[in-house]
Short mmCIF file of C-alpha atoms in Angstrom, two decimals:
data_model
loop_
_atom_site.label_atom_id
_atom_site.label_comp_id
_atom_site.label_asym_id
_atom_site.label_seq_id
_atom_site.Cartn_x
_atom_site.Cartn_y
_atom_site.Cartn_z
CA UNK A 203 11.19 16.40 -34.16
CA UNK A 204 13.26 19.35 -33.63
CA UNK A 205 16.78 16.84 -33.96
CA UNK A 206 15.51 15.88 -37.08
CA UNK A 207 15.16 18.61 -38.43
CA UNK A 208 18.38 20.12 -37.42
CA UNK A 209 20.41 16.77 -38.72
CA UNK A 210 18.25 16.55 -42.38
CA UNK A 211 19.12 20.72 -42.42
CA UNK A 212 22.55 19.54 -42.01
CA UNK A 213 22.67 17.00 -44.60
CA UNK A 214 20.90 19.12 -47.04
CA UNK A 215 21.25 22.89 -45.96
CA UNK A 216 17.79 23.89 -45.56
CA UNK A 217 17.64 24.47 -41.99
CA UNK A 218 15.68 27.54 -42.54
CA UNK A 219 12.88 26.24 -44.24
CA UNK A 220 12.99 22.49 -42.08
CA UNK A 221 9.38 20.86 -41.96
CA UNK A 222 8.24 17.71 -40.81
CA UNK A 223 5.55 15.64 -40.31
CA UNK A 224 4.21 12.61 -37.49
CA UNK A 225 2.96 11.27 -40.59
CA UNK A 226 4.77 9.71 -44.17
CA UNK A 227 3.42 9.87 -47.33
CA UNK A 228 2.58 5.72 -47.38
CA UNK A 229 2.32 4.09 -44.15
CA UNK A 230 4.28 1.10 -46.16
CA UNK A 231 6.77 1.73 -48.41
CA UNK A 232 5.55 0.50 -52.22
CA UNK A 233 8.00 1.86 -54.57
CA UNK A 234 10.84 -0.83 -54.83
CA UNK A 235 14.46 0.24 -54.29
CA UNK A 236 16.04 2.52 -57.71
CA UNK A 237 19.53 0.95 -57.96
CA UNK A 238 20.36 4.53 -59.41
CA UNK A 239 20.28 5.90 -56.14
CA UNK A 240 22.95 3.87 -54.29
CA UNK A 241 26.54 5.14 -53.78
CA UNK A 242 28.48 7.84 -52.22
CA UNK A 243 27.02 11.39 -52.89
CA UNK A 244 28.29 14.74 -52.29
CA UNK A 245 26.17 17.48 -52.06
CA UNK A 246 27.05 20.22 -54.98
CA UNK A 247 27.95 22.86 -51.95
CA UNK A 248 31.30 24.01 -51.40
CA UNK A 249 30.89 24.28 -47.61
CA UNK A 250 29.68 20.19 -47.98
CA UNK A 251 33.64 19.42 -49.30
CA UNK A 252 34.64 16.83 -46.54
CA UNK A 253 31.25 15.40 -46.17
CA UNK A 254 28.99 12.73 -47.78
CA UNK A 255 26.03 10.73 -48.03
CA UNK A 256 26.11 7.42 -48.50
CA UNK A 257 23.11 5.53 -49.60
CA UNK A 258 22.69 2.22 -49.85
CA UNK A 259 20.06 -0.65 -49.47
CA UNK A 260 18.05 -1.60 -46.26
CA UNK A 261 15.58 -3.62 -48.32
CA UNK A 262 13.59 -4.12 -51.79
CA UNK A 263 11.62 -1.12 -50.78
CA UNK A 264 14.17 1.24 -48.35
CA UNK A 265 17.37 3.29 -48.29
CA UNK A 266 19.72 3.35 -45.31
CA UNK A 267 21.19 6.42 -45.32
CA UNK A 268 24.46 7.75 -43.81
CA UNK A 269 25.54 11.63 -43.71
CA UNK A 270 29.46 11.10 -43.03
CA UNK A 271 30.91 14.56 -42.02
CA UNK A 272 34.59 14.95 -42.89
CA UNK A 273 37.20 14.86 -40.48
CA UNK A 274 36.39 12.08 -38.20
CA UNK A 275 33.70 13.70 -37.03
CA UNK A 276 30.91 11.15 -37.21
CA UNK A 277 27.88 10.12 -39.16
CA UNK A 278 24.06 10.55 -39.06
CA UNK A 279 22.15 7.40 -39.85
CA UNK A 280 18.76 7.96 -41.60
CA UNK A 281 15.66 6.14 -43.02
CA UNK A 282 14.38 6.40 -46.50
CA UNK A 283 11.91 4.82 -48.93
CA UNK A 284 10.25 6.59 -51.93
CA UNK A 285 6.18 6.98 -52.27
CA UNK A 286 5.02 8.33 -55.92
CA UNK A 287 2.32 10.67 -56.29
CA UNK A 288 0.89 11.57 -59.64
CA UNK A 289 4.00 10.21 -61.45
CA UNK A 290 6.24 11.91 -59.34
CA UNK A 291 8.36 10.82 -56.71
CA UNK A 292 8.71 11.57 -53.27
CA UNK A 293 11.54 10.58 -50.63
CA UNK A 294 10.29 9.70 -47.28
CA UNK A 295 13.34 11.14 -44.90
CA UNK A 296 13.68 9.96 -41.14
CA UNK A 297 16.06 9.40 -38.53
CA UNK A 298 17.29 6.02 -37.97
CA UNK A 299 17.69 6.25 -34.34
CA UNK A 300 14.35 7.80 -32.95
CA UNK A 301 11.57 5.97 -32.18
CA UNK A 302 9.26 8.28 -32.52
CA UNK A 303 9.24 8.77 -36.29
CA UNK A 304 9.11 12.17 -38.00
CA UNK A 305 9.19 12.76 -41.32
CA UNK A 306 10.65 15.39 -43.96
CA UNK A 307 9.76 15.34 -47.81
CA UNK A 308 12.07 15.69 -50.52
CA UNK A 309 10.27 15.54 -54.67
CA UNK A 310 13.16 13.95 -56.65
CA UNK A 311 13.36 16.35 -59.69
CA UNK A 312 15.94 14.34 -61.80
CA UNK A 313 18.29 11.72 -61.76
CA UNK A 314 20.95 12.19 -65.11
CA UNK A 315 20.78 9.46 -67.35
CA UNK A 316 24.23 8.52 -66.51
CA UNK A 317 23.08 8.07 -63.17
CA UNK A 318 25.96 10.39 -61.71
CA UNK A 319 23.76 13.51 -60.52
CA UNK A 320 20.05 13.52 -59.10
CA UNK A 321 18.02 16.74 -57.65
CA UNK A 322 15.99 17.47 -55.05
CA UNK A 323 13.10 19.93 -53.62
CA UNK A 324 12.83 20.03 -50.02
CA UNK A 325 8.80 19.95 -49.40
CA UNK A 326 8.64 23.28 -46.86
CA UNK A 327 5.11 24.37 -46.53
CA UNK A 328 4.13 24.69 -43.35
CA UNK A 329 1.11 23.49 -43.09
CA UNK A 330 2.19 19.94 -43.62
CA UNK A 331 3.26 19.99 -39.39
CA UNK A 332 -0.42 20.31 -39.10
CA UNK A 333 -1.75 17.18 -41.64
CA UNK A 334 -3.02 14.73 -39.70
CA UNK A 335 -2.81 11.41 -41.14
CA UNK A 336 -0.86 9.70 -43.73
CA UNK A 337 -3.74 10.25 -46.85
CA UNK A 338 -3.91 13.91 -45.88
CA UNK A 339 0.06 14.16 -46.38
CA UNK A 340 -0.63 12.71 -49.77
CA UNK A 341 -3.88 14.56 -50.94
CA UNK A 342 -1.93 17.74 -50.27
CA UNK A 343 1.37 17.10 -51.79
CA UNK A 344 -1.23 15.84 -54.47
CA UNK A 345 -3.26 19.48 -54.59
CA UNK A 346 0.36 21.58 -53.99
CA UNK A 347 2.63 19.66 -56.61
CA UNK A 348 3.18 22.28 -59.29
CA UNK A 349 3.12 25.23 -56.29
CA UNK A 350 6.59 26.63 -56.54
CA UNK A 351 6.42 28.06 -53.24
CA UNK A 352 5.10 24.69 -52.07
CA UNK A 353 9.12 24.18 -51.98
CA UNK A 354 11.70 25.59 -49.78
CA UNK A 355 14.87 25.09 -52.00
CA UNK A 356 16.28 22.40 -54.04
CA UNK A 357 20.13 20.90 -54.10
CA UNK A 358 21.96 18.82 -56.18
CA UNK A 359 24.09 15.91 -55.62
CA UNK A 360 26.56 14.23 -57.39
CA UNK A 361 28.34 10.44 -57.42
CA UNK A 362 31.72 10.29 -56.32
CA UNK A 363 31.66 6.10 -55.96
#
């Protein structure tokens, strides 16, 4: 749990306010792929420069994910799919390479109309290390939606291919 956290920090700067869960949103993923989302990213930070994130289709309902850092340094592979809850979406964020999944929650804000730019909230209440099943993630995402403080932070990301 704790590498996760430390490698999604790393791909989206919120190592601060990092929270996971055992448990994702769906159990299944039901919300087929948005071609919008596929393509190389960079995150609108300037200390991101010489990395990116690459995202691009595992199947009709998930997102492989790659963080490539700059400088032949290596990647981070992750898993992705997107649940919605009351017409709003949710990214379900793990590692590709543990077994033992956790999970980290990120609320899609916006994705521009010209598809080049999308936005997103990193879920960082604590309490969600402490929800116990997968309908008890949802019911309180659900009952915390519109909680500002529900969120950590947000970043932005823009297309580069």
């Amino acid at each position: 749990m704790r590498q996760l956290c430390y490698l999604a920090a790393t791909v989206l700067f919120l190592f601060s306010s990092c929270v996971s869960s055992h448990y994702p949103i769906d159990k299944v993923p039901c919300v087929q792929l948005n071609p919008a989302l596929l393509g190389t990213w960079k995150i609108n930070e300037t200390s991101e420069r010489n990395n990116s994130i690459i995202i691009s289709r595992k199947s009709a309902y998930e997102y492989m994910v790659e963080y490539a850092q700059g400088g032949n340094k290596g990647s981070e592979f992750f898993n992705a799919y997107i649940s919605e809850i009351d017409h709003n979406y949710f990214i379900n964020f793990s590692s590709a390479k543990d077994t033992v999944k956790d999970y980290m929650f990120f609320r899609i804000l916006y994705v521009s109309k010209t598809g080049d730019r999308f936005k997103l909230a990193i879920v960082g209440d604590t309490t969600m290390r402490e929800v116990k099943d997968a309908a008890k993630i949802r019911a309180t995402i659900s009952r915390n939606l519109l909680k500002s403080d529900f969120y950590s932070d947000t970043t932005e990301l823009f297309r580069i291919r």
